[in-house]
JSON list of C-alpha atoms in Angstrom, two decimals:
[
{"chain": "Y", "resi": 1, "resn": "MET", "atom": "CA", "xyz": [-0.08, -0.14, 0.07]},
{"chain": "Y", "resi": 2, "resn": "ALA", "atom": "CA", "xyz": [1.41, 3.65, -1.19]},
{"chain": "Y", "resi": 3, "resn": "LEU", "atom": "CA", "xyz": [2.33, 5.95, 2.13]},
{"chain": "Y", "resi": 4, "resn": "ALA", "atom": "CA", "xyz": [0.29, 8.50, 0.16]},
{"chain": "Y", "resi": 5, "resn": "THR", "atom": "CA", "xyz": [-2.81, 9.02, -2.14]},
{"chain": "Y", "resi": 6, "resn": "LEU", "atom": "CA", "xyz": [-2.53, 9.76, -6.14]},
{"chain": "Y", "resi": 7, "resn": "THR", "atom": "CA", "xyz": [-5.02, 12.90, -4.81]},
{"chain": "Y", "resi": 8, "resn": "LEU", "atom": "CA", "xyz": [-2.17, 14.19, -2.34]},
{"chain": "Y", "resi": 9, "resn": "PHE", "atom": "CA", "xyz": [0.62, 13.87, -4.88]},
{"chain": "Y", "resi": 10, "resn": "LYS", "atom": "CA", "xyz": [-1.23, 15.33, -7.55]},
{"chain": "Y", "resi": 11, "resn": "ASN", "atom": "CA", "xyz": [-2.12, 18.35, -5.51]},
{"chain": "Y", "resi": 12, "resn": "LEU", "atom": "CA", "xyz": [1.52, 19.02, -4.19]},
{"chain": "Y", "resi": 13, "resn": "TYR", "atom": "CA", "xyz": [2.92, 18.62, -7.52]},
{"chain": "Y", "resi": 14, "resn": "GLY", "atom": "CA", "xyz": [0.32, 19.74, -10.11]},
{"chain": "Y", "resi": 15, "resn": "GLU", "atom": "CA", "xyz": [0.51, 16.60, -11.58]},
{"chain": "Y", "resi": 16, "resn": "PRO", "atom": "CA", "xyz": [-2.46, 16.52, -14.47]},
{"chain": "Y", "resi": 17, "resn": "ALA", "atom": "CA", "xyz": [-4.91, 13.58, -14.48]},
{"chain": "Y", "resi": 18, "resn": "ALA", "atom": "CA", "xyz": [-5.86, 10.93, -17.04]},
{"chain": "Y", "resi": 19, "resn": "ALA", "atom": "CA", "xyz": [-2.62, 9.56, -18.85]},
{"chain": "Y", "resi": 20, "resn": "SER", "atom": "CA", "xyz": [-0.12, 10.49, -16.04]},
{"chain": "Y", "resi": 21, "resn": "ASP", "atom": "CA", "xyz": [-2.22, 8.76, -13.22]},
{"chain": "Y", "resi": 22, "resn": "PRO", "atom": "CA", "xyz": [-0.39, 5.24, -14.05]},
{"chain": "Y", "resi": 23, "resn": "GLN", "atom": "CA", "xyz": [2.99, 6.49, -13.85]},
{"chain": "Y", "resi": 24, "resn": "ALA", "atom": "CA", "xyz": [2.64, 8.64, -10.81]},
{"chain": "Y", "resi": 25, "resn": "GLN", "atom": "CA", "xyz": [0.92, 5.78, -8.93]},
{"chain": "Y", "resi": 26, "resn": "ALA", "atom": "CA", "xyz": [3.65, 3.40, -10.08]},
{"chain": "Y", "resi": 27, "resn": "MET", "atom": "CA", "xyz": [6.37, 5.90, -8.51]},
{"chain": "Y", "resi": 28, "resn": "LEU", "atom": "CA", "xyz": [4.27, 6.27, -5.55]},
{"chain": "Y", "resi": 29, "resn": "ASP", "atom": "CA", "xyz": [4.24, 2.68, -5.20]},
{"chain": "Y", "resi": 30, "resn": "ALA", "atom": "CA", "xyz": [7.64, 2.38, -5.69]},
{"chain": "Y", "resi": 31, "resn": "ALA", "atom": "CA", "xyz": [8.63, 5.00, -3.63]},
{"chain": "Y", "resi": 32, "resn": "SER", "atom": "CA", "xyz": [6.68, 3.49, -0.72]},
{"chain": "Y", "resi": 33, "resn": "SER", "atom": "CA", "xyz": [8.12, 0.22, -0.81]},
{"chain": "Y", "resi": 34, "resn": "ALA", "atom": "CA", "xyz": [11.58, 1.75, -1.19]},
{"chain": "Y", "resi": 35, "resn": "ILE", "atom": "CA", "xyz": [11.33, 4.09, 2.23]},
{"chain": "Y", "resi": 36, "resn": "GLU", "atom": "CA", "xyz": [9.73, 1.24, 4.20]},
{"chain": "Y", "resi": 37, "resn": "SER", "atom": "CA", "xyz": [13.24, -0.70, 2.97]},
{"chain": "Y", "resi": 38, "resn": "TRP", "atom": "CA", "xyz": [15.19, 1.74, 3.79]},
{"chain": "Y", "resi": 39, "resn": "CYS", "atom": "CA", "xyz": [13.46, 2.44, 7.32]},
{"chain": "Y", "resi": 40, "resn": "MET", "atom": "CA", "xyz": [13.37, -0.98, 7.83]},
{"chain": "Y", "resi": 41, "resn": "ARG", "atom": "CA", "xyz": [9.60, -1.33, 8.99]},
{"chain": "Y", "resi": 42, "resn": "THR", "atom": "CA", "xyz": [6.26, -1.45, 7.74]},
{"chain": "Y", "resi": 43, "resn": "PHE", "atom": "CA", "xyz": [3.94, 1.87, 8.48]},
{"chain": "Y", "resi": 44, "resn": "ALA", "atom": "CA", "xyz": [0.45, 0.59, 7.80]},
{"chain": "Y", "resi": 45, "resn": "SER", "atom": "CA", "xyz": [-1.42, -0.91, 10.90]},
{"chain": "Y", "resi": 46, "resn": "ALA", "atom": "CA", "xyz": [-1.72, -4.62, 10.82]},
{"chain": "Y", "resi": 47, "resn": "SER", "atom": "CA", "xyz": [-1.87, -7.82, 13.08]},
{"chain": "Y", "resi": 48, "resn": "TYR", "atom": "CA", "xyz": [1.07, -9.66, 14.07]},
{"chain": "Y", "resi": 49, "resn": "VAL", "atom": "CA", "xyz": [2.05, -13.02, 15.96]},
{"chain": "Y", "resi": 50, "resn": "GLU", "atom": "CA", "xyz": [5.69, -13.17, 17.61]},
{"chain": "Y", "resi": 51, "resn": "TYR", "atom": "CA", "xyz": [7.40, -15.43, 19.30]},
{"chain": "Y", "resi": 52, "resn": "HIS", "atom": "CA", "xyz": [10.10, -14.67, 21.26]},
{"chain": "Y", "resi": 53, "resn": "THR", "atom": "CA", "xyz": [12.97, -15.79, 23.93]},
{"chain": "Y", "resi": 54, "resn": "GLY", "atom": "CA", "xyz": [13.07, -14.10, 27.26]},
{"chain": "Y", "resi": 55, "resn": "ASN", "atom": "CA", "xyz": [16.18, -12.22, 27.91]},
{"chain": "Y", "resi": 56, "resn": "GLY", "atom": "CA", "xyz": [16.70, -12.08, 31.79]},
{"chain": "Y", "resi": 57, "resn": "THR", "atom": "CA", "xyz": [15.32, -8.48, 32.16]},
{"chain": "Y", "resi": 58, "resn": "ALA", "atom": "CA", "xyz": [11.92, -6.94, 32.84]},
{"chain": "Y", "resi": 59, "resn": "ARG", "atom": "CA", "xyz": [11.60, -5.13, 29.00]},
{"chain": "Y", "resi": 60, "resn": "LEU", "atom": "CA", "xyz": [10.67, -7.03, 26.27]},
{"chain": "Y", "resi": 61, "resn": "ALA", "atom": "CA", "xyz": [10.69, -5.41, 22.76]},
{"chain": "Y", "resi": 62, "resn": "LEU", "atom": "CA", "xyz": [8.13, -6.08, 19.95]},
{"chain": "Y", "resi": 63, "resn": "ARG", "atom": "CA", "xyz": [9.25, -6.29, 16.36]},
{"chain": "Y", "resi": 64, "resn": "HIS", "atom": "CA", "xyz": [6.98, -3.47, 15.06]},
{"chain": "Y", "resi": 65, "resn": "ARG", "atom": "CA", "xyz": [5.95, -0.09, 16.35]},
{"chain": "Y", "resi": 66, "resn": "PRO", "atom": "CA", "xyz": [4.10, 1.85, 17.31]},
{"chain": "Y", "resi": 67, "resn": "VAL", "atom": "CA", "xyz": [2.22, -0.83, 19.11]},
{"chain": "Y", "resi": 68, "resn": "ILE", "atom": "CA", "xyz": [-1.99, -0.08, 19.05]},
{"chain": "Y", "resi": 69, "resn": "ALA", "atom": "CA", "xyz": [-2.74, -2.95, 21.03]},
{"chain": "Y", "resi": 70, "resn": "VAL", "atom": "CA", "xyz": [-1.82, -6.38, 22.72]},
{"chain": "Y", "resi": 71, "resn": "SER", "atom": "CA", "xyz": [-4.60, -8.93, 22.48]},
{"chain": "Y", "resi": 72, "resn": "GLU", "atom": "CA", "xyz": [-3.06, -11.85, 23.87]},
{"chain": "Y", "resi": 73, "resn": "LEU", "atom": "CA", "xyz": [0.10, -12.79, 25.56]},
{"chain": "Y", "resi": 74, "resn": "LEU", "atom": "CA", "xyz": [1.39, -16.27, 26.30]},
{"chain": "Y", "resi": 75, "resn": "TYR", "atom": "CA", "xyz": [3.99, -17.64, 28.26]},
{"chain": "Y", "resi": 76, "resn": "ASP", "atom": "CA", "xyz": [5.03, -21.24, 27.88]},
{"chain": "Y", "resi": 77, "resn": "PRO", "atom": "CA", "xyz": [8.54, -22.75, 28.64]},
{"chain": "Y", "resi": 78, "resn": "ALA", "atom": "CA", "xyz": [7.71, -25.54, 26.64]},
{"chain": "Y", "resi": 79, "resn": "GLY", "atom": "CA", "xyz": [5.87, -23.81, 23.90]},
{"chain": "Y", "resi": 80, "resn": "HIS", "atom": "CA", "xyz": [9.29, -23.56, 21.61]},
{"chain": "Y", "resi": 81, "resn": "PHE", "atom": "CA", "xyz": [7.95, -21.03, 18.92]},
{"chain": "Y", "resi": 82, "resn": "GLY", "atom": "CA", "xyz": [4.75, -22.73, 18.54]},
{"chain": "Y", "resi": 83, "resn": "GLU", "atom": "CA", "xyz": [6.33, -26.05, 17.13]},
{"chain": "Y", "resi": 84, "resn": "ALA", "atom": "CA", "xyz": [5.68, -28.06, 20.25]},
{"chain": "Y", "resi": 85, "resn": "SER", "atom": "CA", "xyz": [2.67, -30.23, 20.75]},
{"chain": "Y", "resi": 86, "resn": "GLY", "atom": "CA", "xyz": [-0.32, -28.75, 22.73]},
{"chain": "Y", "resi": 87, "resn": "GLY", "atom": "CA", "xyz": [2.02, -25.29, 23.38]},
{"chain": "Y", "resi": 88, "resn": "PHE", "atom": "CA", "xyz": [0.61, -21.98, 24.56]},
{"chain": "Y", "resi": 89, "resn": "ALA", "atom": "CA", "xyz": [-2.38, -23.56, 25.80]},
{"chain": "Y", "resi": 90, "resn": "SER", "atom": "CA", "xyz": [-5.17, -20.83, 27.05]},
{"chain": "Y", "resi": 91, "resn": "THR", "atom": "CA", "xyz": [-3.76, -21.76, 30.36]},
{"chain": "Y", "resi": 92, "resn": "THR", "atom": "CA", "xyz": [-0.49, -20.25, 30.01]},
{"chain": "Y", "resi": 93, "resn": "ALA", "atom": "CA", "xyz": [-2.05, -16.86, 28.97]},
{"chain": "Y", "resi": 94, "resn": "LEU", "atom": "CA", "xyz": [-0.50, -14.03, 31.18]},
{"chain": "Y", "resi": 95, "resn": "SER", "atom": "CA", "xyz": [-2.91, -10.80, 32.48]},
{"chain": "Y", "resi": 96, "resn": "GLU", "atom": "CA", "xyz": [-2.22, -7.17, 31.39]},
{"chain": "Y", "resi": 97, "resn": "GLY", "atom": "CA", "xyz": [-1.67, -5.15, 34.37]},
{"chain": "Y", "resi": 98, "resn": "ILE", "atom": "CA", "xyz": [-1.20, -8.59, 36.73]},
{"chain": "Y", "resi": 99, "resn": "ASP", "atom": "CA", "xyz": [1.68, -9.91, 34.83]},
{"chain": "Y", "resi": 100, "resn": "TRP", "atom": "CA", "xyz": [2.71, -7.25, 32.23]},
{"chain": "Y", "resi": 101, "resn": "VAL", "atom": "CA", "xyz": [1.97, -3.87, 30.83]},
{"chain": "Y", "resi": 102, "resn": "LEU", "atom": "CA", "xyz": [2.79, -2.30, 27.54]},
{"chain": "Y", "resi": 103, "resn": "ASP", "atom": "CA", "xyz": [4.92, 1.01, 27.78]},
{"chain": "Y", "resi": 104, "resn": "ALA", "atom": "CA", "xyz": [2.46, 3.53, 26.50]},
{"chain": "Y", "resi": 105, "resn": "ASP", "atom": "CA", "xyz": [2.88, 6.75, 25.37]},
{"chain": "Y", "resi": 106, "resn": "ARG", "atom": "CA", "xyz": [1.61, 9.45, 27.44]},
{"chain": "Y", "resi": 107, "resn": "GLY", "atom": "CA", "xyz": [-1.60, 11.07, 26.71]},
{"chain": "Y", "resi": 108, "resn": "THR", "atom": "CA", "xyz": [-2.21, 8.35, 24.36]},
{"chain": "Y", "resi": 109, "resn": "GLY", "atom": "CA", "xyz": [-3.94, 5.61, 26.04]},
{"chain": "Y", "resi": 110, "resn": "SER", "atom": "CA", "xyz": [-2.42, 2.33, 24.93]},
{"chain": "Y", "resi": 111, "resn": "ILE", "atom": "CA", "xyz": [-0.60, 3.15, 22.00]},
{"chain": "Y", "resi": 112, "resn": "SER", "atom": "CA", "xyz": [3.20, 2.44, 22.37]},
{"chain": "Y", "resi": 113, "resn": "SER", "atom": "CA", "xyz": [5.74, 4.10, 20.37]},
{"chain": "Y", "resi": 114, "resn": "SER", "atom": "CA", "xyz": [8.78, 1.68, 21.71]},
{"chain": "Y", "resi": 115, "resn": "GLY", "atom": "CA", "xyz": [6.86, -1.49, 21.58]},
{"chain": "Y", "resi": 116, "resn": "ILE", "atom": "CA", "xyz": [8.32, -2.56, 24.97]},
{"chain": "Y", "resi": 117, "resn": "LEU", "atom": "CA", "xyz": [6.46, -4.92, 27.08]},
{"chain": "Y", "resi": 118, "resn": "PHE", "atom": "CA", "xyz": [7.34, -4.52, 30.91]},
{"chain": "Y", "resi": 119, "resn": "ARG", "atom": "CA", "xyz": [7.36, -7.64, 33.36]},
{"chain": "Y", "resi": 120, "resn": "ILE", "atom": "CA", "xyz": [5.69, -6.82, 36.48]},
{"chain": "Y", "resi": 121, "resn": "GLY", "atom": "CA", "xyz": [7.42, -8.32, 39.71]},
{"chain": "Y", "resi": 122, "resn": "GLY", "atom": "CA", "xyz": [9.96, -9.87, 37.76]},
{"chain": "Y", "resi": 123, "resn": "MET", "atom": "CA", "xyz": [11.76, -10.85, 34.65]},
{"chain": "Y", "resi": 124, "resn": "TRP", "atom": "CA", "xyz": [11.24, -12.47, 31.20]},
{"chain": "Y", "resi": 125, "resn": "PRO", "atom": "CA", "xyz": [12.86, -15.70, 32.09]},
{"chain": "Y", "resi": 126, "resn": "LEU", "atom": "CA", "xyz": [15.94, -16.74, 30.09]},
{"chain": "Y", "resi": 127, "resn": "ALA", "atom": "CA", "xyz": [15.92, -20.48, 31.04]},
{"chain": "Y", "resi": 128, "resn": "SER", "atom": "CA", "xyz": [13.62, -22.99, 32.42]},
{"chain": "Y", "resi": 129, "resn": "ARG", "atom": "CA", "xyz": [14.08, -26.04, 34.09]},
{"chain": "Y", "resi": 130, "resn": "LEU", "atom": "CA", "xyz": [14.41, -29.07, 31.57]},
{"chain": "Y", "resi": 131, "resn": "PRO", "atom": "CA", "xyz": [14.40, -32.59, 32.83]},
{"chain": "Y", "resi": 132, "resn": "VAL", "atom": "CA", "xyz": [17.39, -35.07, 32.04]},
{"chain": "Y", "resi": 133, "resn": "ARG", "atom": "CA", "xyz": [17.88, -38.32, 33.10]},
{"chain": "Y", "resi": 134, "resn": "MET", "atom": "CA", "xyz": [18.60, -38.26, 36.83]},
{"chain": "Y", "resi": 135, "resn": "ALA", "atom": "CA", "xyz": [17.84, -34.39, 37.83]},
{"chain": "Y", "resi": 136, "resn": "HIS", "atom": "CA", "xyz": [16.80, -31.14, 36.36]},
{"chain": "Y", "resi": 137, "resn": "GLU", "atom": "CA", "xyz": [19.17, -28.72, 35.06]},
{"chain": "Y", "resi": 138, "resn": "ALA", "atom": "CA", "xyz": [18.77, -25.01, 33.73]},
{"chain": "Y", "resi": 139, "resn": "GLY", "atom": "CA", "xyz": [18.10, -24.49, 29.87]},
{"chain": "Y", "resi": 140, "resn": "PRO", "atom": "CA", "xyz": [16.89, -22.21, 27.36]},
{"chain": "Y", "resi": 141, "resn": "ALA", "atom": "CA", "xyz": [13.17, -21.60, 26.97]},
{"chain": "Y", "resi": 142, "resn": "TYR", "atom": "CA", "xyz": [13.67, -21.03, 23.27]},
{"chain": "Y", "resi": 143, "resn": "GLY", "atom": "CA", "xyz": [10.50, -19.29, 21.69]},
{"chain": "Y", "resi": 144, "resn": "SER", "atom": "CA", "xyz": [8.56, -19.21, 24.96]},
{"chain": "Y", "resi": 145, "resn": "ILE", "atom": "CA", "xyz": [6.75, -15.97, 24.85]},
{"chain": "Y", "resi": 146, "resn": "LYS", "atom": "CA", "xyz": [3.79, -15.83, 22.12]},
{"chain": "Y", "resi": 147, "resn": "VAL", "atom": "CA", "xyz": [2.54, -12.09, 21.85]},
{"chain": "Y", "resi": 148, "resn": "THR", "atom": "CA", "xyz": [-0.61, -11.38, 19.23]},
{"chain": "Y", "resi": 149, "resn": "TYR", "atom": "CA", "xyz": [-0.85, -7.62, 18.73]},
{"chain": "Y", "resi": 150, "resn": "THR", "atom": "CA", "xyz": [-1.78, -4.70, 16.16]},
{"chain": "Y", "resi": 151, "resn": "ALA", "atom": "CA", "xyz": [0.89, -2.39, 15.36]},
{"chain": "Y", "resi": 152, "resn": "GLY", "atom": "CA", "xyz": [1.75, 0.39, 12.62]},
{"chain": "Y", "resi": 153, "resn": "TYR", "atom": "CA", "xyz": [-0.78, 3.60, 11.95]},
{"chain": "Y", "resi": 154, "resn": "ALA", "atom": "CA", "xyz": [-4.01, 3.54, 11.00]},
{"chain": "Y", "resi": 155, "resn": "THR", "atom": "CA", "xyz": [-3.12, 7.10, 8.92]},
{"chain": "Y", "resi": 156, "resn": "ILE", "atom": "CA", "xyz": [0.35, 7.57, 7.88]},
{"chain": "Y", "resi": 157, "resn": "PRO", "atom": "CA", "xyz": [1.93, 10.37, 9.50]},
{"chain": "Y", "resi": 158, "resn": "ALA", "atom": "CA", "xyz": [1.95, 13.97, 7.36]},
{"chain": "Y", "resi": 159, "resn": "ASP", "atom": "CA", "xyz": [5.37, 14.03, 7.06]},
{"chain": "Y", "resi": 160, "resn": "LEU", "atom": "CA", "xyz": [6.14, 10.52, 5.91]},
{"chain": "Y", "resi": 161, "resn": "GLN", "atom": "CA", "xyz": [3.18, 11.13, 3.32]},
{"chain": "Y", "resi": 162, "resn": "HIS", "atom": "CA", "xyz": [4.91, 13.98, 1.95]},
{"chain": "Y", "resi": 163, "resn": "ALA", "atom": "CA", "xyz": [8.35, 12.46, 1.84]},
{"chain": "Y", "resi": 164, "resn": "CYS", "atom": "CA", "xyz": [6.97, 9.52, -0.22]},
{"chain": "Y", "resi": 165, "resn": "CYS", "atom": "CA", "xyz": [5.38, 12.14, -2.60]},
{"chain": "Y", "resi": 166, "resn": "GLN", "atom": "CA", "xyz": [8.87, 14.04, -2.46]},
{"chain": "Y", "resi": 167, "resn": "LEU", "atom": "CA", "xyz": [10.29, 10.94, -3.54]},
{"chain": "Y", "resi": 168, "resn": "ALA", "atom": "CA", "xyz": [7.97, 9.99, -6.04]},
{"chain": "Y", "resi": 169, "resn": "ALA", "atom": "CA", "xyz": [8.10, 13.22, -7.92]},
{"chain": "Y", "resi": 170, "resn": "ARG", "atom": "CA", "xyz": [12.15, 12.93, -8.06]},
{"chain": "Y", "resi": 171, "resn": "MET", "atom": "CA", "xyz": [11.79, 9.61, -9.13]},
{"chain": "Y", "resi": 172, "resn": "LEU", "atom": "CA", "xyz": [8.89, 10.68, -12.05]},
{"chain": "Y", "resi": 173, "resn": "ARG", "atom": "CA", "xyz": [11.26, 13.17, -12.97]},
{"chain": "Y", "resi": 174, "resn": "GLY", "atom": "CA", "xyz": [14.02, 11.11, -13.77]},
{"chain": "Y", "resi": 175, "resn": "PHE", "atom": "CA", "xyz": [11.64, 8.80, -15.11]},
{"chain": "Y", "resi": 176, "resn": "ARG", "atom": "CA", "xyz": [10.63, 11.20, -17.80]},
{"chain": "Y", "resi": 177, "resn": "LEU", "atom": "CA", "xyz": [14.15, 11.96, -18.46]},
{"chain": "Y", "resi": 178, "resn": "GLY", "atom": "CA", "xyz": [15.12, 8.57, -19.39]},
{"chain": "Y", "resi": 179, "resn": "GLY", "atom": "CA", "xyz": [15.98, 7.22, -15.58]},
{"chain": "Y", "resi": 180, "resn": "ASP", "atom": "CA", "xyz": [18.03, 7.80, -12.62]},
{"chain": "Y", "resi": 181, "resn": "ALA", "atom": "CA", "xyz": [21.50, 6.81, -11.52]},
{"chain": "Y", "resi": 182, "resn": "LEU", "atom": "CA", "xyz": [20.20, 5.16, -8.24]},
{"chain": "Y", "resi": 183, "resn": "LYS", "atom": "CA", "xyz": [19.11, 1.66, -8.00]},
{"chain": "Y", "resi": 184, "resn": "THR", "atom": "CA", "xyz": [16.77, -0.26, -5.70]},
{"chain": "Y", "resi": 185, "resn": "GLU", "atom": "CA", "xyz": [13.51, -0.56, -6.68]},
{"chain": "Y", "resi": 186, "resn": "ARG", "atom": "CA", "xyz": [12.38, -2.03, -10.21]},
{"chain": "Y", "resi": 187, "resn": "LEU", "atom": "CA", "xyz": [9.40, -0.91, -12.34]},
{"chain": "Y", "resi": 188, "resn": "GLY", "atom": "CA", "xyz": [10.05, -2.62, -15.56]},
{"chain": "Y", "resi": 189, "resn": "ASP", "atom": "CA", "xyz": [13.00, -1.32, -17.24]},
{"chain": "Y", "resi": 190, "resn": "TYR", "atom": "CA", "xyz": [13.22, 1.70, -14.92]},
{"chain": "Y", "resi": 191, "resn": "SER", "atom": "CA", "xyz": [15.41, 1.13, -11.61]},
{"chain": "Y", "resi": 192, "resn": "TYR", "atom": "CA", "xyz": [15.54, 3.55, -8.29]},
{"chain": "Y", "resi": 193, "resn": "GLY", "atom": "CA", "xyz": [16.59, 3.49, -4.97]},
{"chain": "Y", "resi": 194, "resn": "LEU", "atom": "CA", "xyz": [17.26, 5.18, -1.87]},
{"chain": "Y", "resi": 195, "resn": "GLY", "atom": "CA", "xyz": [21.25, 4.71, -1.90]},
{"chain": "Y", "resi": 196, "resn": "ALA", "atom": "CA", "xyz": [21.50, 8.94, -2.22]},
{"chain": "Y", "resi": 197, "resn": "LEU", "atom": "CA", "xyz": [19.65, 8.85, 1.20]},
{"chain": "Y", "resi": 198, "resn": "GLU", "atom": "CA", "xyz": [23.05, 7.33, 2.69]},
{"chain": "Y", "resi": 199, "resn": "ASP", "atom": "CA", "xyz": [25.06, 10.05, 1.01]},
{"chain": "Y", "resi": 200, "resn": "SER", "atom": "CA", "xyz": [25.24, 12.85, 3.88]},
{"chain": "Y", "resi": 201, "resn": "GLY", "atom": "CA", "xyz": [26.89, 14.73, 1.37]},
{"chain": "Y", "resi": 202, "resn": "SER", "atom": "CA", "xyz": [24.48, 14.69, -1.11]},
{"chain": "Y", "resi": 203, "resn": "LYS", "atom": "CA", "xyz": [23.48, 18.25, -2.29]},
{"chain": "Y", "resi": 204, "resn": "ASP", "atom": "CA", "xyz": [19.85, 17.85, -3.79]},
{"chain": "Y", "resi": 205, "resn": "PRO", "atom": "CA", "xyz": [17.81, 19.53, -1.37]},
{"chain": "Y", "resi": 206, "resn": "ALA", "atom": "CA", "xyz": [14.87, 17.23, -1.88]},
{"chain": "Y", "resi": 207, "resn": "ILE", "atom": "CA", "xyz": [16.80, 14.40, -0.73]},
{"chain": "Y", "resi": 208, "resn": "GLY", "atom": "CA", "xyz": [18.22, 16.15, 2.19]},
{"chain": "Y", "resi": 209, "resn": "SER", "atom": "CA", "xyz": [14.35, 16.68, 3.29]},
{"chain": "Y", "resi": 210, "resn": "ILE", "atom": "CA", "xyz": [13.70, 13.32, 2.87]},
{"chain": "Y", "resi": 211, "resn": "ARG", "atom": "CA", "xyz": [16.32, 11.75, 4.91]},
{"chain": "Y", "resi": 212, "resn": "ALA", "atom": "CA", "xyz": [15.60, 14.26, 7.69]},
{"chain": "Y", "resi": 213, "resn": "VAL", "atom": "CA", "xyz": [12.08, 13.06, 7.58]},
{"chain": "Y", "resi": 214, "resn": "LEU", "atom": "CA", "xyz": [12.78, 9.20, 7.51]},
{"chain": "Y", "resi": 215, "resn": "SER", "atom": "CA", "xyz": [15.87, 9.24, 9.85]},
{"chain": "Y", "resi": 216, "resn": "ARG", "atom": "CA", "xyz": [13.07, 9.79, 12.72]},
{"chain": "Y", "resi": 217, "resn": "TYR", "atom": "CA", "xyz": [11.39, 6.47, 11.67]},
{"chain": "Y", "resi": 218, "resn": "LYS", "atom": "CA", "xyz": [14.32, 4.40, 10.91]},
{"chain": "Y", "resi": 219, "resn": "GLU", "atom": "CA", "xyz": [14.48, 1.41, 12.75]},
{"chain": "Y", "resi": 220, "resn": "MET", "atom": "CA", "xyz": [18.18, -0.23, 13.84]},
{"chain": "Y", "resi": 221, "resn": "GLY", "atom": "CA", "xyz": [17.06, -3.76, 12.50]},
{"chain": "Y", "resi": 222, "resn": "TRP", "atom": "CA", "xyz": [16.71, -7.28, 14.14]}
]
């Protein structure tokens, strides 16, 4: 899904209707894909099911942000990423406000920009007790936490929409002039990418403006 609408793009850059619409939409789609790739995240709201391994601290970071709501959190030392038979039964559910709490932004209700789950009165266990022949020994509880949640933006932030339009306009100009030297996203025989965003010495004011916006949303990766 494009981060900005064709209507917004045309209003900002005065693109005529009809014949140019397919090109403009293609550039918006490609710009959106390139931005999400560069930022290493998905912006539109969606539902996710994730498996985590305890880290021995009270903090557990979910992979997608901002977190809108957590619908279920289960802890099963023998769950093994959901691969174990009978793993993550309903009896393994942890209760919000009693066992854990989402690090919600102030004044937003339940929305969390950090996406961090705090364990109340303890930590996310790093190890479990595993049976062996004669005794029990500690072992890692791999994939022992299952989280079902919703994350992303129901409405894409205005600065991201504008950055997408800026990039799409630059791509469209390059396309009409016969192509651009940057490569990442491909549209038929035409390639474009965000390599210039990594170039802090770029003198292109459009790239500088886009990079300034996207840097605030860029993830460090997993």
